[in-house]
PDB file of C-alpha atoms in Angstrom:
ATOM      1  CA  MET A 134     -41.309 -16.718 -10.257  1.00  0.00           C
ATOM      2  CA  SER A 135     -41.726 -14.504  -7.214  1.00  0.00           C
ATOM      3  CA  PRO A 136     -39.360 -11.547  -6.548  1.00  0.00           C
ATOM      4  CA  ARG A 137     -38.249 -13.287  -3.339  1.00  0.00           C
ATOM      5  CA  TRP A 138     -36.956 -16.294  -5.285  1.00  0.00           C
ATOM      6  CA  ILE A 139     -35.263 -14.051  -7.844  1.00  0.00           C
ATOM      7  CA  ALA A 140     -33.505 -12.154  -5.047  1.00  0.00           C
ATOM      8  CA  ALA A 141     -32.433 -15.418  -3.448  1.00  0.00           C
ATOM      9  CA  MET A 142     -30.992 -16.682  -6.727  1.00  0.00           C
ATOM     10  CA  LEU A 143     -29.103 -13.452  -7.306  1.00  0.00           C
ATOM     11  CA  ALA A 144     -27.681 -13.605  -3.786  1.00  0.00           C
ATOM     12  CA  PHE A 145     -26.610 -17.215  -4.357  1.00  0.00           C
ATOM     13  CA  THR A 146     -24.951 -16.298  -7.663  1.00  0.00           C
ATOM     14  CA  ALA A 147     -23.047 -13.440  -6.011  1.00  0.00           C
ATOM     15  CA  SER A 148     -21.926 -15.706  -3.160  1.00  0.00           C
ATOM     16  CA  LEU A 149     -20.740 -18.317  -5.655  1.00  0.00           C
ATOM     17  CA  ALA A 150     -18.717 -15.713  -7.547  1.00  0.00           C
ATOM     18  CA  LEU A 151     -17.064 -14.542  -4.326  1.00  0.00           C
ATOM     19  CA  ALA A 152     -16.298 -18.124  -3.329  1.00  0.00           C
ATOM     20  CA  GLN A 153     -14.403 -18.586  -6.595  1.00  0.00           C
ATOM     21  CA  TYR A 154     -12.321 -15.413  -6.193  1.00  0.00           C
ATOM     22  CA  PRO A 155      -9.876 -15.055  -7.792  1.00  0.00           C
ATOM     23  CA  ASP A 156     -10.710 -16.908 -10.991  1.00  0.00           C
ATOM     24  CA  HIS A 157      -8.335 -14.854 -13.178  1.00  0.00           C
ATOM     25  CA  PRO A 158      -5.102 -12.877 -12.671  1.00  0.00           C
ATOM     26  CA  VAL A 159      -4.935 -10.030 -10.154  1.00  0.00           C
ATOM     27  CA  THR A 160      -3.137  -6.785 -11.019  1.00  0.00           C
ATOM     28  CA  MET A 161      -0.928  -5.181  -8.385  1.00  0.00           C
ATOM     29  CA  ILE A 162      -0.309  -1.514  -9.211  1.00  0.00           C
ATOM     30  CA  VAL A 163       3.020  -0.124  -8.030  1.00  0.00           C
ATOM     31  CA  PRO A 164       2.908   3.676  -8.409  1.00  0.00           C
ATOM     32  CA  PHE A 165       6.684   3.968  -8.701  1.00  0.00           C
ATOM     33  CA  PRO A 166       9.329   2.816 -11.230  1.00  0.00           C
ATOM     34  CA  PRO A 167      10.814  -0.698 -11.264  1.00  0.00           C
ATOM     35  CA  GLY A 168      13.674  -1.186  -8.833  1.00  0.00           C
ATOM     36  CA  GLY A 169      12.394   1.210  -6.161  1.00  0.00           C
ATOM     37  CA  VAL A 170      11.351   0.376  -2.599  1.00  0.00           C
ATOM     38  CA  ALA A 171       7.702  -0.315  -3.459  1.00  0.00           C
ATOM     39  CA  ASP A 172       8.691  -2.471  -6.423  1.00  0.00           C
ATOM     40  CA  THR A 173      11.244  -4.403  -4.353  1.00  0.00           C
ATOM     41  CA  VAL A 174       8.560  -5.210  -1.775  1.00  0.00           C
ATOM     42  CA  ALA A 175       5.802  -5.848  -4.307  1.00  0.00           C
ATOM     43  CA  ARG A 176       7.530  -8.509  -6.399  1.00  0.00           C
ATOM     44  CA  PRO A 177       8.128 -11.227  -3.770  1.00  0.00           C
ATOM     45  CA  VAL A 178       4.757 -10.456  -2.164  1.00  0.00           C
ATOM     46  CA  ALA A 179       2.955 -10.740  -5.519  1.00  0.00           C
ATOM     47  CA  GLU A 180       4.719 -14.039  -6.239  1.00  0.00           C
ATOM     48  CA  ALA A 181       3.706 -15.470  -2.856  1.00  0.00           C
ATOM     49  CA  MET A 182       0.113 -14.235  -3.150  1.00  0.00           C
ATOM     50  CA  GLY A 183      -0.056 -15.781  -6.620  1.00  0.00           C
ATOM     51  CA  ARG A 184       0.935 -19.151  -5.185  1.00  0.00           C
ATOM     52  CA  ASP A 185      -1.769 -18.797  -2.533  1.00  0.00           C
ATOM     53  CA  PHE A 186      -4.413 -17.732  -5.087  1.00  0.00           C
ATOM     54  CA  ARG A 187      -3.268 -20.233  -7.734  1.00  0.00           C
ATOM     55  CA  GLN A 188      -3.645 -17.290 -10.061  1.00  0.00           C
ATOM     56  CA  PRO A 189      -0.910 -14.876 -11.195  1.00  0.00           C
ATOM     57  CA  VAL A 190      -0.560 -11.531  -9.432  1.00  0.00           C
ATOM     58  CA  VAL A 191       0.844  -9.264 -12.128  1.00  0.00           C
ATOM     59  CA  ILE A 192       2.932  -6.200 -11.258  1.00  0.00           C
ATOM     60  CA  GLU A 193       2.004  -3.056 -13.187  1.00  0.00           C
ATOM     61  CA  ASN A 194       4.362  -0.125 -12.577  1.00  0.00           C
ATOM     62  CA  LYS A 195       2.566   3.221 -12.997  1.00  0.00           C
ATOM     63  CA  PRO A 196       5.090   5.910 -11.969  1.00  0.00           C
ATOM     64  CA  GLY A 197       4.511   9.646 -12.167  1.00  0.00           C
ATOM     65  CA  ALA A 198       3.366  12.617 -10.077  1.00  0.00           C
ATOM     66  CA  GLY A 199       5.042  11.261  -6.947  1.00  0.00           C
ATOM     67  CA  GLY A 200       2.930   8.118  -7.098  1.00  0.00           C
ATOM     68  CA  GLY A 201      -0.264  10.023  -7.812  1.00  0.00           C
ATOM     69  CA  ILE A 202      -0.902   8.504 -11.253  1.00  0.00           C
ATOM     70  CA  GLY A 203      -0.842   4.910 -10.055  1.00  0.00           C
ATOM     71  CA  MET A 204      -2.808   5.714  -6.909  1.00  0.00           C
ATOM     72  CA  ALA A 205      -5.514   7.460  -8.946  1.00  0.00           C
ATOM     73  CA  GLN A 206      -5.772   4.470 -11.292  1.00  0.00           C
ATOM     74  CA  ALA A 207      -6.131   2.074  -8.366  1.00  0.00           C
ATOM     75  CA  ALA A 208      -8.763   4.282  -6.723  1.00  0.00           C
ATOM     76  CA  LYS A 209     -10.840   4.312  -9.936  1.00  0.00           C
ATOM     77  CA  ALA A 210     -10.558   0.562 -10.499  1.00  0.00           C
ATOM     78  CA  LYS A 211     -13.627  -1.641 -10.330  1.00  0.00           C
ATOM     79  CA  PRO A 212     -14.074  -2.672  -6.665  1.00  0.00           C
ATOM     80  CA  ASP A 213     -13.839  -6.398  -7.338  1.00  0.00           C
ATOM     81  CA  GLY A 214     -10.458  -7.212  -5.801  1.00  0.00           C
ATOM     82  CA  TYR A 215      -8.708  -7.735  -9.127  1.00  0.00           C
ATOM     83  CA  THR A 216      -6.756  -4.479  -8.808  1.00  0.00           C
ATOM     84  CA  VAL A 217      -4.710  -3.854  -5.653  1.00  0.00           C
ATOM     85  CA  LEU A 218      -2.309  -1.037  -4.872  1.00  0.00           C
ATOM     86  CA  MET A 219       1.105  -1.429  -3.260  1.00  0.00           C
ATOM     87  CA  ALA A 220       1.646   1.927  -1.555  1.00  0.00           C
ATOM     88  CA  LEU A 221       4.309   3.171   0.811  1.00  0.00           C
ATOM     89  CA  ALA A 222       5.131   6.075   3.062  1.00  0.00           C
ATOM     90  CA  SER A 223       7.254   8.581   1.144  1.00  0.00           C
ATOM     91  CA  LEU A 224       9.370  11.685   1.613  1.00  0.00           C
ATOM     92  CA  THR A 225       7.050  14.533   2.604  1.00  0.00           C
ATOM     93  CA  VAL A 226       6.775  17.114  -0.150  1.00  0.00           C
ATOM     94  CA  LEU A 227       4.378  19.888  -1.007  1.00  0.00           C
ATOM     95  CA  PRO A 228       3.717  21.420  -4.453  1.00  0.00           C
ATOM     96  CA  GLU A 229       4.548  25.169  -4.789  1.00  0.00           C
ATOM     97  CA  ALA A 230       4.243  27.233  -7.972  1.00  0.00           C
ATOM     98  CA  ASP A 231       4.868  24.379 -10.425  1.00  0.00           C
ATOM     99  CA  LYS A 232       7.812  23.010  -8.476  1.00  0.00           C
ATOM    100  CA  ILE A 233       8.402  20.713  -5.539  1.00  0.00           C
ATOM    101  CA  ARG A 234       9.999  21.880  -2.329  1.00  0.00           C
ATOM    102  CA  VAL A 235      11.300  19.272   0.081  1.00  0.00           C
ATOM    103  CA  LEU A 236      10.505  20.413   3.618  1.00  0.00           C
ATOM    104  CA  ALA A 237      12.539  17.906   5.585  1.00  0.00           C
ATOM    105  CA  HIS A 238      13.779  14.354   5.660  1.00  0.00           C
ATOM    106  CA  TRP A 239      13.604  11.735   8.375  1.00  0.00           C
ATOM    107  CA  GLY A 240      17.283  11.037   9.105  1.00  0.00           C
ATOM    108  CA  ASP A 241      19.449  12.443  11.895  1.00  0.00           C
ATOM    109  CA  VAL A 242      21.766  14.472   9.645  1.00  0.00           C
ATOM    110  CA  ARG A 243      21.481  16.305   6.316  1.00  0.00           C
ATOM    111  CA  LEU A 244      21.730  14.277   3.138  1.00  0.00           C
ATOM    112  CA  VAL A 245      24.634  14.917   0.760  1.00  0.00           C
ATOM    113  CA  THR A 246      22.129  15.004  -2.114  1.00  0.00           C
ATOM    114  CA  LEU A 247      19.926  17.561  -0.293  1.00  0.00           C
ATOM    115  CA  PRO A 248      22.371  19.752   1.645  1.00  0.00           C
ATOM    116  CA  ASP A 249      19.880  22.585   2.122  1.00  0.00           C
ATOM    117  CA  VAL A 250      17.134  20.383   3.547  1.00  0.00           C
ATOM    118  CA  PRO A 251      17.178  19.973   7.340  1.00  0.00           C
ATOM    119  CA  SER A 252      16.464  16.708   9.072  1.00  0.00           C
ATOM    120  CA  LEU A 253      13.383  16.728  11.306  1.00  0.00           C
ATOM    121  CA  LYS A 254      15.625  16.237  14.322  1.00  0.00           C
ATOM    122  CA  GLU A 255      17.719  19.240  13.294  1.00  0.00           C
ATOM    123  CA  ALA A 256      14.519  21.261  12.860  1.00  0.00           C
ATOM    124  CA  GLY A 257      13.558  20.511  16.448  1.00  0.00           C
ATOM    125  CA  THR A 258      11.172  17.608  15.874  1.00  0.00           C
ATOM    126  CA  ASP A 259      12.486  14.296  17.153  1.00  0.00           C
ATOM    127  CA  VAL A 260      10.469  11.866  15.041  1.00  0.00           C
ATOM    128  CA  GLN A 261      10.910   8.120  14.771  1.00  0.00           C
ATOM    129  CA  TYR A 262       9.842   7.175  11.266  1.00  0.00           C
ATOM    130  CA  ALA A 263       9.287   3.799   9.637  1.00  0.00           C
ATOM    131  CA  GLN A 264       9.093   3.264   5.870  1.00  0.00           C
ATOM    132  CA  TRP A 265       5.978   1.105   5.641  1.00  0.00           C
ATOM    133  CA  SER A 266       4.457  -0.633   2.653  1.00  0.00           C
ATOM    134  CA  GLY A 267       0.842  -1.715   2.407  1.00  0.00           C
ATOM    135  CA  LEU A 268      -1.802  -3.150   0.105  1.00  0.00           C
ATOM    136  CA  PHE A 269      -4.980  -1.201  -0.676  1.00  0.00           C
ATOM    137  CA  VAL A 270      -8.143  -1.821  -2.721  1.00  0.00           C
ATOM    138  CA  SER A 271     -10.767   0.618  -3.966  1.00  0.00           C
ATOM    139  CA  ALA A 272     -13.724   1.479  -1.751  1.00  0.00           C
ATOM    140  CA  GLY A 273     -16.713  -0.799  -2.164  1.00  0.00           C
ATOM    141  CA  THR A 274     -14.735  -4.021  -2.603  1.00  0.00           C
ATOM    142  CA  PRO A 275     -16.875  -6.857  -1.142  1.00  0.00           C
ATOM    143  CA  ASP A 276     -15.979  -7.926   2.389  1.00  0.00           C
ATOM    144  CA  ALA A 277     -15.472 -11.543   1.303  1.00  0.00           C
ATOM    145  CA  VAL A 278     -12.948 -10.481  -1.336  1.00  0.00           C
ATOM    146  CA  VAL A 279     -11.137  -8.233   1.138  1.00  0.00           C
ATOM    147  CA  ALA A 280     -10.985 -11.129   3.595  1.00  0.00           C
ATOM    148  CA  ARG A 281      -9.456 -13.389   0.921  1.00  0.00           C
ATOM    149  CA  LEU A 282      -6.892 -10.719   0.040  1.00  0.00           C
ATOM    150  CA  ARG A 283      -6.004 -10.296   3.712  1.00  0.00           C
ATOM    151  CA  GLU A 284      -5.553 -14.055   4.017  1.00  0.00           C
ATOM    152  CA  ALA A 285      -3.193 -14.126   1.030  1.00  0.00           C
ATOM    153  CA  ALA A 286      -1.284 -11.056   2.231  1.00  0.00           C
ATOM    154  CA  ARG A 287      -0.837 -12.609   5.682  1.00  0.00           C
ATOM    155  CA  ALA A 288       0.444 -15.819   4.119  1.00  0.00           C
ATOM    156  CA  ALA A 289       2.869 -13.832   1.939  1.00  0.00           C
ATOM    157  CA  ALA A 290       4.184 -11.908   4.946  1.00  0.00           C
ATOM    158  CA  ASN A 291       4.875 -15.202   6.724  1.00  0.00           C
ATOM    159  CA  ASP A 292       6.416 -16.873   3.668  1.00  0.00           C
ATOM    160  CA  PRO A 293      10.087 -17.708   4.445  1.00  0.00           C
ATOM    161  CA  LYS A 294      11.178 -16.805   0.913  1.00  0.00           C
ATOM    162  CA  VAL A 295       9.492 -13.380   1.116  1.00  0.00           C
ATOM    163  CA  LYS A 296      11.038 -12.727   4.524  1.00  0.00           C
ATOM    164  CA  GLU A 297      14.495 -13.685   3.252  1.00  0.00           C
ATOM    165  CA  VAL A 298      14.284 -11.533   0.104  1.00  0.00           C
ATOM    166  CA  LEU A 299      13.032  -8.469   1.970  1.00  0.00           C
ATOM    167  CA  LEU A 300      15.517  -8.911   4.802  1.00  0.00           C
ATOM    168  CA  MET A 301      18.363  -8.984   2.258  1.00  0.00           C
ATOM    169  CA  ALA A 302      16.909  -5.767   0.787  1.00  0.00           C
ATOM    170  CA  GLY A 303      16.942  -4.121   4.213  1.00  0.00           C
ATOM    171  CA  SER A 304      13.166  -4.321   4.677  1.00  0.00           C
ATOM    172  CA  PRO A 305      12.324  -6.807   7.451  1.00  0.00           C
ATOM    173  CA  VAL A 306       8.649  -7.820   7.498  1.00  0.00           C
ATOM    174  CA  GLN A 307       6.338  -6.879  10.350  1.00  0.00           C
ATOM    175  CA  TYR A 308       2.787  -7.775   9.334  1.00  0.00           C
ATOM    176  CA  LEU A 309      -0.215  -5.768  10.504  1.00  0.00           C
ATOM    177  CA  ASP A 310      -3.705  -6.945   9.576  1.00  0.00           C
ATOM    178  CA  ALA A 311      -6.224  -4.442   8.197  1.00  0.00           C
ATOM    179  CA  PRO A 312      -7.635  -2.982  11.465  1.00  0.00           C
ATOM    180  CA  GLU A 313      -4.210  -2.586  13.086  1.00  0.00           C
ATOM    181  CA  PHE A 314      -2.698  -1.237   9.863  1.00  0.00           C
ATOM    182  CA  GLN A 315      -5.503   1.331   9.508  1.00  0.00           C
ATOM    183  CA  ARG A 316      -4.852   2.594  13.039  1.00  0.00           C
ATOM    184  CA  TYR A 317      -1.110   2.716  12.342  1.00  0.00           C
ATOM    185  CA  VAL A 318      -1.533   4.663   9.083  1.00  0.00           C
ATOM    186  CA  ASP A 319      -3.961   7.128  10.698  1.00  0.00           C
ATOM    187  CA  ALA A 320      -1.587   7.750  13.602  1.00  0.00           C
ATOM    188  CA  ASP A 321       1.400   8.034  11.250  1.00  0.00           C
ATOM    189  CA  ALA A 322      -0.412  10.554   9.028  1.00  0.00           C
ATOM    190  CA  ALA A 323      -1.369  12.684  12.023  1.00  0.00           C
ATOM    191  CA  LYS A 324       2.201  12.590  13.342  1.00  0.00           C
ATOM    192  CA  MET A 325       3.675  13.597   9.992  1.00  0.00           C
ATOM    193  CA  ALA A 326       1.127  16.392   9.521  1.00  0.00           C
ATOM    194  CA  GLU A 327       2.034  17.807  12.925  1.00  0.00           C
ATOM    195  CA  ALA A 328       5.746  17.558  12.131  1.00  0.00           C
ATOM    196  CA  VAL A 329       5.285  19.459   8.867  1.00  0.00           C
ATOM    197  CA  LYS A 330       3.257  22.150  10.680  1.00  0.00           C
ATOM    198  CA  ARG A 331       6.030  22.583  13.225  1.00  0.00           C
ATOM    199  CA  ILE A 332       8.635  23.015  10.489  1.00  0.00           C
ATOM    200  CA  GLY A 333       6.655  25.880   8.979  1.00  0.00           C
ATOM    201  CA  LYS A 334       4.474  26.740   6.022  1.00  0.00           C
ATOM    202  CA  VAL A 335       5.631  26.889   2.419  1.00  0.00           C
ATOM    203  CA  GLU A 336       5.557  30.464   1.166  1.00  0.00           C
TER     204      GLU A 336
END
């Protein structure tokens, strides 16, 4: 058999595998403990995506290191779409000499639990901040799989039950598809980095 025919057969086999995605359960890593914001968002979304996939989407909480442990596991996962990460924007912190120093928080006034931490507005930076949640997969995941995940995520975001649950939890849904979400995250990261710079360096 010629190499051309072998290549064609391999391409057909790969396309067939993608067409059947997902053919077994998908794991959704939540890098924070059960009951937190990410977990509250992840559970109804995973349930709705599972209905769309006709395969379970299983929540796996991997807390630790401010979300770093779960994020690292998701980044190292095989890029096949069977491991997704539910990530969110978090309080900005920087490590310093084996401890964590909170630089600022996003409210208008100081928190009772953090009386020595200024708000960004108090520090002279008037920032409007939104606590977003988003789904991520490891680099190299096939485009067809990413497209299927986006389709399921969009359906979950428009699911009345998901909207109701998240609205009751104080997290109304505003869906952004991958290109728009990427632009939003990039702009948000740049804005937060500038805000932290204006507050001052950690010594």
